[in-house]
XYZ file of C-alpha atoms in Angstrom:
756
model
C 26.116 26.336 33.612
C 26.625 24.308 36.810
C 27.621 20.615 36.753
C 25.213 17.930 37.563
C 26.579 17.012 41.048
C 25.989 20.645 42.112
C 22.763 20.997 40.384
C 21.518 17.716 42.281
C 22.679 18.982 45.617
C 21.195 22.336 45.193
C 17.907 21.122 44.105
C 17.646 18.577 46.888
C 18.312 21.358 49.519
C 15.738 23.757 47.765
C 13.005 20.944 47.740
C 13.490 20.601 51.537
C 12.793 24.263 51.918
C 10.023 24.676 49.501
C 6.389 24.717 51.116
C 3.732 22.386 49.447
C 1.908 25.258 47.846
C 5.169 26.531 46.173
C 5.972 22.923 44.892
C 2.484 22.785 43.292
C 3.006 26.252 41.880
C 6.200 25.318 40.150
C 4.324 22.489 38.193
C 2.306 24.882 36.102
C 3.537 27.741 34.029
C 3.351 31.275 35.177
C 2.286 32.691 31.710
C 2.318 31.561 28.029
C 6.179 31.287 27.929
C 7.524 31.229 31.569
C 7.494 29.059 34.523
C 6.802 30.381 38.018
C 9.512 31.926 40.015
C 9.892 31.712 43.856
C 11.362 34.919 44.907
C 11.618 33.853 48.591
C 14.253 31.250 47.650
C 15.642 33.055 44.554
C 14.439 30.576 42.094
C 14.113 32.316 38.663
C 11.512 31.502 35.877
C 12.374 29.394 32.928
C 11.801 31.509 29.761
C 10.827 29.534 26.591
C 10.137 30.459 22.984
C 8.998 28.668 19.899
C 12.139 28.083 17.730
C 12.415 25.127 15.543
C 13.806 27.323 12.736
C 14.009 30.681 14.350
C 12.945 32.498 17.548
C 9.337 33.457 17.759
C 9.867 35.983 20.544
C 6.528 37.364 21.406
C 6.717 41.077 22.534
C 3.050 41.844 22.563
C -0.588 39.939 22.183
C -3.471 42.027 21.122
C -6.975 41.603 22.254
C -7.535 39.266 19.186
C -4.768 37.007 20.145
C -2.354 38.078 17.385
C 1.151 38.455 18.531
C 3.848 41.186 17.741
C 7.300 39.551 17.700
C 10.973 40.695 17.751
C 12.701 40.441 14.532
C 15.109 37.459 14.578
C 16.813 35.160 11.958
C 14.357 33.016 10.128
C 16.322 29.647 8.937
C 15.092 27.175 6.428
C 12.408 24.932 7.993
C 13.083 21.445 9.137
C 11.845 20.048 5.867
C 14.472 22.140 4.022
C 17.233 21.666 6.447
C 16.554 17.842 6.171
C 17.381 17.983 2.566
C 20.752 19.085 3.294
C 21.592 15.859 4.952
C 24.363 17.891 6.583
C 24.949 17.042 10.416
C 27.574 19.948 10.764
C 25.050 22.399 9.262
C 22.325 21.532 11.829
C 24.840 21.989 14.484
C 25.658 25.403 13.200
C 22.076 26.398 12.873
C 21.361 25.292 16.323
C 24.225 27.155 17.722
C 23.214 30.443 16.112
C 19.615 29.966 17.295
C 21.137 29.352 20.884
C 23.078 32.657 20.542
C 19.850 34.557 19.621
C 18.054 32.918 22.494
C 20.760 33.881 25.010
C 20.522 37.576 23.682
C 16.836 37.718 24.424
C 17.027 35.896 27.869
C 15.445 32.584 26.459
C 16.425 29.611 28.216
C 14.635 26.865 26.179
C 13.940 26.687 22.350
C 10.708 24.630 21.679
C 12.177 22.333 19.157
C 13.186 20.381 17.214
C 10.127 18.398 16.124
C 10.868 14.719 15.312
C 7.579 13.552 14.332
C 7.685 11.183 11.090
C 5.909 12.337 7.888
C 3.432 9.450 7.694
C 1.589 11.415 4.918
C 2.548 14.341 2.745
C -0.973 15.896 3.731
C 0.365 16.535 7.493
C -0.069 20.344 7.948
C 3.016 20.641 10.062
C 5.354 18.574 7.780
C 7.312 21.623 7.144
C 8.298 21.595 10.875
C 9.451 17.934 10.723
C 12.610 16.424 9.053
C 11.722 13.185 7.230
C 9.767 10.046 6.398
C 12.858 8.256 7.876
C 13.559 7.957 11.485
C 17.479 7.537 11.210
C 17.777 10.599 9.045
C 15.384 12.396 11.496
C 17.313 11.465 14.510
C 20.760 12.139 13.401
C 20.112 15.685 12.029
C 17.907 16.550 15.247
C 20.697 15.224 17.424
C 23.186 17.525 15.678
C 20.677 20.585 16.232
C 20.096 19.589 19.725
C 23.976 19.449 20.495
C 24.288 22.916 18.794
C 21.774 24.691 20.938
C 22.599 23.009 24.317
C 26.433 23.413 23.984
C 25.730 27.126 24.402
C 23.984 26.612 27.621
C 20.408 26.858 26.114
C 17.870 23.951 26.394
C 15.758 22.341 23.830
C 12.416 20.674 23.788
C 12.098 17.504 21.765
C 8.514 17.253 20.511
C 5.880 16.086 19.933
C 6.059 12.831 21.938
C 4.694 10.782 20.216
C 2.465 10.068 16.940
C 1.472 13.738 16.467
C 1.341 13.201 12.779
C -1.604 15.199 11.560
C -3.532 18.293 12.475
C -7.015 16.887 12.008
C -8.419 16.530 15.581
C -4.949 16.634 16.906
C -6.218 17.519 20.469
C -8.285 14.307 20.821
C -7.490 11.746 18.159
C -6.466 8.266 19.276
C -3.641 6.841 17.151
C -3.834 2.869 16.950
C -0.403 1.609 16.183
C 1.341 -1.760 16.653
C 4.223 -1.718 19.284
C 6.688 -2.759 16.565
C 5.682 -0.099 14.354
C 5.754 2.338 17.218
C 9.231 1.335 18.196
C 10.874 1.079 14.874
C 9.354 4.133 13.048
C 7.662 6.559 15.467
C 9.686 6.197 18.695
C 13.137 5.607 17.146
C 14.059 9.199 16.442
C 13.098 10.025 20.019
C 15.098 7.258 21.473
C 18.174 8.170 19.425
C 18.102 11.692 20.114
C 17.541 11.299 23.878
C 20.339 8.822 24.250
C 22.833 10.734 22.325
C 22.105 14.308 23.392
C 19.938 14.400 26.656
C 17.684 17.141 25.590
C 16.642 19.261 28.489
C 13.111 18.703 28.032
C 10.727 16.334 25.992
C 7.254 17.823 25.087
C 4.262 15.379 25.382
C 1.710 15.678 22.435
C -1.949 16.359 22.261
C -3.150 12.967 20.802
C -3.860 9.735 22.503
C -1.756 6.687 21.651
C -3.502 3.373 21.926
C -6.242 4.849 24.025
C -4.033 6.882 26.684
C -3.399 10.571 26.129
C 0.263 11.016 25.422
C 0.520 13.461 28.387
C -0.480 10.680 30.828
C 0.682 7.473 29.371
C 2.682 5.733 32.013
C 3.850 3.362 29.465
C 5.387 6.202 27.166
C 6.439 8.603 29.821
C 7.696 6.396 32.621
C 8.272 2.783 31.361
C 9.894 3.645 27.984
C 11.231 7.250 28.360
C 12.562 7.192 32.051
C 13.060 3.351 32.872
C 14.053 1.977 29.401
C 15.860 4.933 27.860
C 17.183 6.515 31.173
C 15.880 9.952 30.470
C 16.594 12.268 33.433
C 15.246 15.657 32.014
C 12.132 17.673 32.162
C 8.918 16.385 30.835
C 6.343 19.197 29.643
C 3.077 19.224 27.905
C 2.337 20.670 24.506
C 0.408 24.021 25.148
C -2.967 23.067 26.762
C -2.511 19.425 26.300
C -3.414 18.158 29.723
C -6.373 15.836 30.075
C -6.129 15.011 33.793
C -3.390 16.737 35.837
C -3.155 14.555 38.488
C -2.987 11.478 36.219
C -0.333 13.236 34.050
C 1.798 13.981 37.315
C 1.657 10.338 38.238
C 2.702 9.234 34.754
C 5.677 11.409 34.681
C 4.413 14.550 33.187
C 6.282 17.396 35.237
C 5.536 20.787 33.986
C 1.970 21.833 32.577
C 2.195 24.694 30.090
C 1.001 27.283 29.726
C -0.159 28.816 33.005
C -1.345 29.847 35.403
C -3.707 26.907 36.014
C -5.499 27.481 39.362
C -7.788 24.653 38.638
C -5.214 22.162 38.224
C -3.286 23.342 41.000
C -6.382 22.819 43.275
C -6.701 19.380 41.882
C -3.203 18.535 43.029
C -3.807 20.014 46.393
C -6.937 17.949 46.970
C -5.303 14.587 45.804
C -2.529 15.291 48.177
C -4.802 16.157 51.028
C -6.576 12.808 50.360
C -3.208 11.004 50.220
C -4.316 9.758 46.621
C -0.997 11.489 45.464
C 2.233 10.889 47.137
C 4.366 13.922 47.774
C 7.294 11.967 46.461
C 5.770 12.135 43.075
C 5.424 15.687 43.165
C 8.882 16.184 44.567
C 10.281 14.055 41.528
C 8.644 16.706 39.177
C 9.807 19.714 41.193
C 13.363 18.404 41.062
C 13.200 17.963 37.119
C 12.057 21.658 37.001
C 14.642 23.042 39.476
C 17.450 21.093 37.561
C 16.548 22.861 34.361
C 16.461 26.107 36.125
C 20.081 25.767 37.281
C 21.219 24.229 34.002
C 20.063 27.537 32.253
C 22.558 30.025 31.149
C 22.105 33.523 32.697
C 24.719 35.013 30.232
C 23.249 37.923 27.938
C 25.123 38.450 24.586
C 24.894 40.489 21.661
C 24.512 39.045 18.267
C 25.476 40.087 14.638
C 22.108 39.424 12.794
C 23.915 40.255 9.463
C 26.382 37.416 10.181
C 23.435 35.229 11.073
C 21.740 36.139 7.819
C 24.871 34.681 5.954
C 24.571 31.231 7.930
C 20.689 31.255 7.122
C 21.746 31.650 3.381
C 24.421 28.806 3.683
C 21.760 26.621 5.255
C 19.418 27.252 2.395
C 22.066 26.600 -0.372
C 22.800 23.239 1.033
C 19.155 22.194 1.187
C 18.088 23.187 -2.389
C 17.476 20.005 -4.301
C 17.890 19.858 -8.186
C 15.025 17.448 -9.174
C 15.556 17.653 -12.920
C 18.159 19.273 -15.195
C 17.626 18.047 -18.694
C 20.315 18.666 -21.120
C 22.282 20.566 -18.509
C 20.156 23.626 -18.829
C 21.510 24.791 -15.380
C 23.465 26.604 -14.397
C 22.510 29.778 -16.337
C 25.404 32.079 -17.286
C 23.850 35.455 -16.746
C 26.596 37.024 -18.517
C 25.892 35.312 -21.726
C 22.256 36.071 -22.339
C 20.166 39.034 -23.852
C 16.923 38.653 -21.839
C 15.305 36.717 -18.937
C 11.852 36.648 -17.727
C 10.839 35.824 -14.074
C 7.211 34.786 -13.600
C 5.121 34.251 -10.312
C 3.792 36.082 -7.397
C 6.115 34.087 -5.183
C 9.185 35.754 -6.894
C 8.139 39.028 -5.136
C 6.156 37.842 -2.183
C 8.337 34.631 -1.301
C 6.960 31.570 0.445
C 9.777 31.198 2.945
C 8.379 29.778 6.133
C 5.362 27.892 7.629
C 2.510 29.286 9.323
C 1.385 28.722 12.906
C 3.359 28.641 16.260
C 6.829 28.488 14.514
C 6.308 31.707 12.499
C 8.881 34.117 12.716
C 9.286 37.758 12.083
C 12.495 37.663 9.828
C 15.315 40.279 10.491
C 15.586 40.668 6.653
C 13.975 39.062 3.688
C 15.114 38.423 0.232
C 13.079 37.920 -2.937
C 13.879 36.091 -6.091
C 13.168 38.971 -8.542
C 15.393 41.322 -6.583
C 18.276 38.778 -6.314
C 18.070 38.053 -10.034
C 18.147 41.739 -10.842
C 21.264 42.237 -8.821
C 22.840 39.124 -10.612
C 22.460 40.135 -14.208
C 24.522 42.658 -16.057
C 22.799 46.115 -16.952
C 22.627 45.031 -20.531
C 20.353 42.161 -20.005
C 16.777 42.638 -20.361
C 14.798 41.477 -17.261
C 11.022 41.203 -17.491
C 8.518 40.335 -14.806
C 5.002 38.957 -14.902
C 2.895 37.921 -11.947
C 1.309 34.990 -13.648
C -1.096 34.236 -10.961
C -2.114 35.637 -7.620
C -1.719 32.734 -5.114
C -4.179 30.245 -6.221
C -5.856 31.979 -9.112
C -4.942 33.672 -12.215
C -6.689 35.875 -14.940
C -6.329 35.423 -18.729
C -4.590 38.774 -18.703
C -1.897 37.532 -16.230
C -1.161 34.464 -18.424
C -1.261 36.601 -21.783
C 1.328 38.937 -20.245
C 3.597 36.101 -18.894
C 3.400 34.396 -22.396
C 4.203 37.565 -24.308
C 7.378 38.256 -22.086
C 8.584 34.661 -21.970
C 8.216 34.383 -25.729
C 10.865 37.079 -26.225
C 13.301 35.929 -23.682
C 16.281 33.520 -23.639
C 15.438 31.964 -20.284
C 12.102 31.837 -18.104
C 12.233 31.338 -14.364
C 8.969 30.489 -12.815
C 8.582 30.600 -9.032
C 5.587 28.364 -7.863
C 4.596 26.423 -4.797
C 1.886 25.941 -2.010
C 0.354 29.155 -0.856
C 0.377 29.418 2.945
C -3.322 29.183 3.233
C -3.110 25.691 2.013
C -0.171 24.556 4.274
C -0.255 25.402 8.033
C -0.356 24.309 11.642
C -4.087 23.769 12.506
C -5.112 21.857 9.334
C -3.923 19.338 6.943
C -3.543 19.688 3.313
C -6.434 18.580 1.126
C -4.138 17.280 -1.774
C -0.460 17.353 -2.928
C -1.281 19.309 -6.053
C -0.023 22.671 -6.990
C -2.812 25.187 -7.334
C -4.303 24.667 -10.871
C -3.540 28.344 -11.669
C 0.217 27.526 -11.439
C -0.032 24.348 -13.499
C -2.073 26.139 -16.060
C 0.606 28.890 -16.225
C 3.622 26.626 -16.448
C 2.067 24.424 -19.160
C 1.182 27.630 -21.090
C 4.707 29.073 -20.821
C 6.235 25.666 -21.997
C 4.617 26.011 -25.325
C 6.342 29.406 -25.932
C 9.725 28.908 -24.523
C 11.752 25.677 -23.987
C 14.388 27.032 -21.594
C 12.155 27.099 -18.351
C 13.312 26.597 -14.847
C 10.702 26.015 -12.232
C 11.628 26.957 -8.580
C 9.205 25.233 -5.898
C 8.586 26.538 -2.577
C 6.663 24.267 -0.321
C 6.976 22.502 3.042
C 6.237 18.935 1.806
C 6.026 16.689 -1.137
C 3.962 18.071 -4.329
C 2.992 16.533 -7.358
C 4.184 18.021 -10.431
C 3.321 15.286 -12.951
C 1.010 17.885 -14.957
C 3.869 19.493 -16.339
C 7.231 17.847 -15.449
C 7.780 16.431 -18.946
C 7.477 19.640 -20.378
C 9.965 21.490 -18.263
C 13.772 20.964 -18.563
C 14.720 22.124 -14.974
C 13.124 21.948 -11.661
C 14.512 23.073 -8.302
C 13.066 22.211 -5.023
C 13.595 25.306 -2.788
C 11.282 24.388 0.001
C 10.549 27.075 2.615
C 14.017 28.388 2.686
C 14.073 31.084 5.223
C 14.809 34.761 4.902
C 17.885 34.331 2.629
C 16.198 31.498 0.575
C 15.991 33.671 -2.589
C 19.645 34.537 -2.378
C 20.373 30.801 -2.117
C 18.165 29.871 -4.977
C 19.593 32.495 -7.364
C 23.085 31.394 -6.517
C 22.293 27.755 -7.476
C 20.583 28.906 -10.684
C 23.815 30.889 -11.693
C 26.147 28.351 -10.690
C 27.803 30.126 -7.764
C 26.639 27.278 -5.664
C 26.454 23.552 -6.941
C 23.303 22.150 -5.700
C 23.775 19.333 -3.041
C 20.344 18.692 -1.401
C 18.486 15.501 -1.567
C 15.145 14.588 -0.898
C 14.353 13.629 2.779
C 10.802 12.320 1.701
C 9.364 10.580 -1.192
C 7.492 12.461 -3.894
C 4.755 10.299 -5.168
C 3.030 10.392 -8.586
C -0.282 10.481 -7.058
C -1.606 10.942 -3.306
C -3.509 7.683 -3.909
C -0.176 5.949 -3.968
C 0.708 7.174 -0.549
C 0.712 4.123 2.026
C -1.646 5.992 4.588
C -3.932 7.070 1.886
C -6.981 4.792 3.156
C -6.162 5.675 6.881
C -5.620 9.426 6.956
C -6.770 11.265 8.857
C -9.154 8.754 10.407
C -12.848 8.676 11.450
C -14.526 8.942 14.617
C -11.696 10.411 16.649
C -9.518 7.464 15.776
C -6.684 6.902 13.232
C -5.272 3.409 12.254
C -1.741 3.178 11.376
C -2.689 0.224 9.150
C 0.358 0.509 6.737
C 2.505 -0.415 9.742
C 6.233 -0.294 8.909
C 5.683 0.656 5.447
C 6.120 4.461 5.341
C 7.649 6.232 2.640
C 10.263 4.590 0.600
C 9.782 1.392 2.638
C 6.393 1.185 1.081
C 7.011 2.337 -2.588
C 9.693 -0.384 -2.823
C 7.634 -3.125 -1.164
C 4.665 -2.528 -3.520
C 7.053 -1.829 -6.577
C 5.299 1.523 -7.103
C 7.451 4.017 -9.089
C 7.441 7.392 -7.303
C 7.777 10.721 -9.069
C 11.115 11.331 -7.218
C 12.591 8.562 -4.620
C 13.661 9.272 -1.324
C 17.428 10.444 -1.425
C 17.072 11.831 -4.854
C 18.935 15.049 -5.891
C 21.224 15.915 -8.956
C 24.350 17.902 -8.972
C 26.212 19.899 -11.687
C 29.049 17.383 -11.441
C 29.075 13.425 -11.241
C 30.419 11.100 -8.655
C 31.734 7.570 -8.962
C 31.551 4.827 -6.220
C 34.313 1.989 -6.191
C 35.998 -0.387 -4.140
C 33.364 -1.560 -1.370
C 34.947 -3.916 1.303
C 33.941 -5.157 4.573
C 36.425 -5.766 7.360
C 34.754 -9.281 7.843
C 32.640 -11.737 6.217
C 31.017 -13.215 9.116
C 29.721 -10.807 11.981
C 28.896 -12.128 15.642
C 29.093 -9.056 18.096
C 31.655 -6.465 17.441
C 31.310 -3.722 14.774
C 31.624 -4.009 11.081
C 33.704 -1.671 9.075
C 32.319 -0.713 5.700
C 34.902 1.043 3.267
C 34.597 2.267 -0.236
C 35.931 5.114 -2.485
C 33.961 8.146 -3.818
C 35.335 10.134 -6.574
C 34.189 13.563 -8.223
C 34.570 12.526 -12.045
C 32.977 15.653 -13.067
C 34.307 19.039 -13.904
C 33.137 20.939 -10.991
C 33.448 20.935 -7.218
C 30.646 19.488 -5.546
C 29.068 17.572 -2.520
C 27.712 14.072 -2.602
C 25.319 12.492 -0.150
C 26.317 8.953 0.167
C 23.613 6.584 1.778
C 24.016 3.156 3.362
C 21.030 0.801 3.648
C 20.702 -2.586 5.091
C 18.636 -5.412 3.947
C 17.999 -8.787 5.331
C 17.601 -11.839 3.197
C 15.043 -14.219 4.891
C 13.647 -12.509 7.957
C 11.151 -14.461 10.153
C 9.029 -11.415 10.667
C 8.336 -9.328 7.499
C 10.759 -6.315 7.086
C 11.168 -3.639 4.519
C 13.354 -4.480 1.518
C 16.030 -2.078 2.875
C 16.381 0.663 5.549
C 18.723 3.681 5.909
C 21.293 3.213 8.447
C 24.061 5.686 7.839
C 24.599 8.646 5.669
C 27.485 11.272 5.057
C 27.820 14.486 3.009
C 31.149 14.581 1.350
C 32.698 17.654 -0.486
C 34.994 16.783 -3.389
C 36.988 18.963 -5.818
C 36.807 18.052 -9.326
C 39.024 14.738 -9.945
C 39.429 14.383 -5.987
C 38.556 11.038 -4.419
C 38.144 10.030 -0.751
C 37.991 6.771 1.061
C 34.861 6.757 3.215
C 34.137 4.469 6.109
C 31.072 3.650 8.167
C 30.884 1.517 11.283
C 27.898 -0.798 11.744
C 26.640 -2.186 15.072
C 23.977 -4.420 16.495
C 21.139 -2.042 16.378
C 21.906 -1.454 12.729
C 20.807 -5.074 11.757
C 18.041 -5.300 14.536
C 14.239 -5.047 14.446
C 11.935 -4.898 17.324
C 10.392 -8.444 17.920
C 6.851 -8.069 18.848
C 6.726 -11.502 20.649
C 9.952 -10.951 22.689
C 9.262 -7.225 23.178
C 13.089 -6.654 22.515
C 15.467 -5.708 19.859
C 16.719 -8.827 17.834
C 19.277 -9.697 15.245
C 18.418 -13.009 13.394
C 21.008 -15.438 12.072
C 20.950 -14.679 8.442
C 22.584 -13.151 5.461
C 22.409 -9.407 5.229
C 23.187 -6.932 2.312
C 25.234 -3.739 2.917
C 23.958 -1.304 0.004
C 25.865 1.774 -0.716
C 23.527 4.321 -2.927
C 23.209 7.674 -4.207
C 19.389 7.704 -3.554
C 17.051 4.762 -2.371
C 16.795 3.745 -6.114
C 20.309 4.760 -7.247
C 22.319 1.770 -5.931
C 25.919 1.951 -6.598
C 27.666 -0.839 -4.559
C 26.550 -3.797 -2.427
C 28.185 -6.532 -0.353
C 26.653 -9.443 1.651
C 27.829 -10.427 5.296
C 26.639 -13.625 7.308
C 25.668 -12.786 10.897
C 25.856 -15.462 13.339
C 23.537 -14.605 16.045
C 22.149 -16.243 19.264
C 18.914 -14.046 19.296
C 15.788 -15.979 18.140
C 13.039 -14.530 16.199
C 10.210 -16.724 17.646
C 9.742 -19.064 20.550
C 8.501 -22.192 18.996
C 5.729 -24.251 20.456
C 3.433 -27.080 19.627
C 1.010 -24.884 17.518
C 3.863 -23.911 15.070
C 3.942 -25.844 11.875
C 6.698 -28.743 11.556
C 8.200 -26.575 8.626
C 8.927 -23.842 11.136
C 10.789 -26.295 13.345
C 12.820 -27.477 10.522
C 13.503 -23.942 9.337
C 14.601 -22.721 12.707
C 18.276 -23.377 13.648
C 17.429 -24.219 17.152
C 14.233 -26.017 16.225
C 16.049 -28.235 13.762
C 18.825 -29.017 16.115
C 16.113 -30.460 18.781
C 14.513 -32.311 16.178
C 17.686 -34.052 14.871
C 18.588 -34.776 18.711
C 15.282 -36.558 19.437
C 14.421 -38.010 16.095
C 16.361 -40.574 14.026
C 17.782 -39.867 10.608
C 15.064 -41.862 9.279
C 12.391 -39.737 10.826
C 14.139 -36.477 9.728
C 14.419 -37.605 6.020
C 10.600 -38.529 6.201
C 9.743 -35.051 7.436
C 12.048 -33.234 4.998
C 10.479 -35.286 2.007
C 8.650 -32.758 0.015
C 6.017 -35.426 -0.792
C 5.124 -35.129 2.977
C 4.397 -31.365 2.849
C 0.745 -32.019 3.779
C 1.994 -33.236 7.194
C 4.918 -30.734 7.914
C 2.558 -27.706 7.203
C 0.519 -28.919 10.054
C 1.115 -27.949 13.859
C 3.733 -30.084 15.649
C 1.031 -31.249 18.157
C -0.562 -33.210 15.290
C 2.390 -34.825 14.003
C 1.813 -38.118 15.785
C -1.697 -38.580 14.129
C -0.701 -37.419 10.661
C 2.502 -39.337 10.406
C 0.864 -42.730 11.012
C 2.844 -42.674 14.378
C 6.131 -42.415 12.371
C 6.646 -39.711 15.220
C 4.818 -40.716 18.556
C 3.507 -38.554 21.406
C 6.404 -39.025 23.771
C 8.850 -37.892 21.166
C 6.937 -34.716 20.724
C 6.783 -34.102 24.344
C 10.637 -34.694 24.398
C 11.070 -32.226 21.562
C 9.186 -29.529 23.502
C 11.115 -30.121 26.931
C 14.619 -30.312 25.165
C 13.808 -27.076 23.164
C 12.926 -25.211 26.264
C 15.984 -26.430 28.137
C 18.273 -25.700 25.075
C 16.800 -22.356 24.776
C 17.812 -21.628 28.376
C 21.361 -22.828 27.780
C 21.518 -20.990 24.517
C 20.850 -17.761 26.212
C 23.211 -18.383 29.032
C 26.241 -19.134 26.808
């Protein structure tokens, strides 16, 4: 891979040699997966492939549009990998995918997806990491680094607010700027600034009226100018509304291609001088830079070794939701019989459906892996119990007969593929009634039941959770998922995953319930900042399982929290505490750091995740852990000032095992020169008194007697009114000239305040 200086020089020289027709040609794809090559100048094509959790390398497309793909490694989907909370693991998965890309001549992997899980109904939620932008960003950054360190590019997608499948090609998302910045853009911002992904993929949908592919605000003003992004912006496949408008707005490459119609449109606009060639040259330069960054090295890969990495990834991602009376792990050497139930035990649900669907190199299933794990003397029974979303009485009867005579029952359940896929959203968050009926029936004949779930997003299991002692969330765990799940069941692996999304008790509890998927081609993000755990905590709604929840076969103790300062102004704060494994087994704990502001001017969530770390500890071992917090960890996006702001206030640092399981906390006072709101005469006098700068001006202009008068609670009827009414309401206790002086001094002082 060439360095940036050489690439810039080379691209500038080539742009000077390219004809106008060749430049236009480069800005559209040549096929479904490649860009145009210019043989005259030895400019090769860029080869792309879907690949958030495995390469979907298309070998052939038949007359009906179905694809034949090369066999590659299928890793756990993003929703599973997110539950690992393991940045090193995400790097390793990215590195492994890049190796397979290089072996197949692929230059860019179309992933990761960093869209936020606004609703559990989102059809592509399995492709996305979390409801939280910080967790999403940090895991995605590790994945991008893992890929790009090998000389293969990534495509950060889908920019932005592509949070549903319903009318995804045309829906207009109405979202407030603060919400856009703090929730939906934040993951993109962090990944772009930390890793410089080679490409960013603009989404199908509209955002506040403008198509994402031709939004000057999103593509030029924010992405390029504010964040400093210098990579290639491509369209989602077929997402262009107006090619020339998109080009002017910073959309460099249209995919797929070829697109003769749009090439002609660009040519006509250039001929009319309504499109400047300099704009075209900018996009051509980005395309050429990407061409020359791409590794041309072809390597061979060890798919058996990659299967082991996929298994390790799945093992880290399994979440132990419930383990009553320590039913798990199961000692397979100390039982007489075991029954496995469920169609998914033999036909596993291991990945999502749609553009990310991989043809796996190898595939494990639960029944076979259990059979390999038990001694020959143990009786193993199997019953289907259901067929996808239905069951016959005979299937339930068979399952009950076998379960009744077994020491343990393992039921594999989950969401069938036909209910969870790209292209449509889920209708509910329930398991099929056939599975609920089966699990409840089995619980009546055997109390040692373990339910294994395979699904891409949150599910409601309230129908039977009180009847079942142990539940494992296996997600869509990839080709080696069954091996991983069985290793957790038998205790070879101590579960260490935690939920990256809240599991609600009811779909109606979900914050977007009344505004999903929208009406009349429009969806209103009316819940604002309150997505996932932010909402459940604000509304004091008890979820089925909270964000960050996950049990272990061991226990951890948190102690000795300390901050390196009590008052913070500008430099970093160091947070220290000790974590100890006080159980009998080695294990991994995911520690979570949240920040809470005491009295914000603008409404803020009760707490927000800012840092996390996965820590491995032997039994009895302890470690001192450290986190550094800086300005943005305390900031929010101020809608009035159009900037990130840290208010002067008291903040709480919270150390937790989940969003609800708080272990330690400490307070810190922050002295900040930022202001939350520029006061004016329309603001109530109470706001002037509450604002540090406003109060300072009042005390400078007014006498002690006047201030005492305003602060007297008996005069609340005056101070809750606007400042401009103060002279009239106070019987001229404060006159008009004093009010004018207050405003003048405030304006002057605010300028001095910022210049110091």
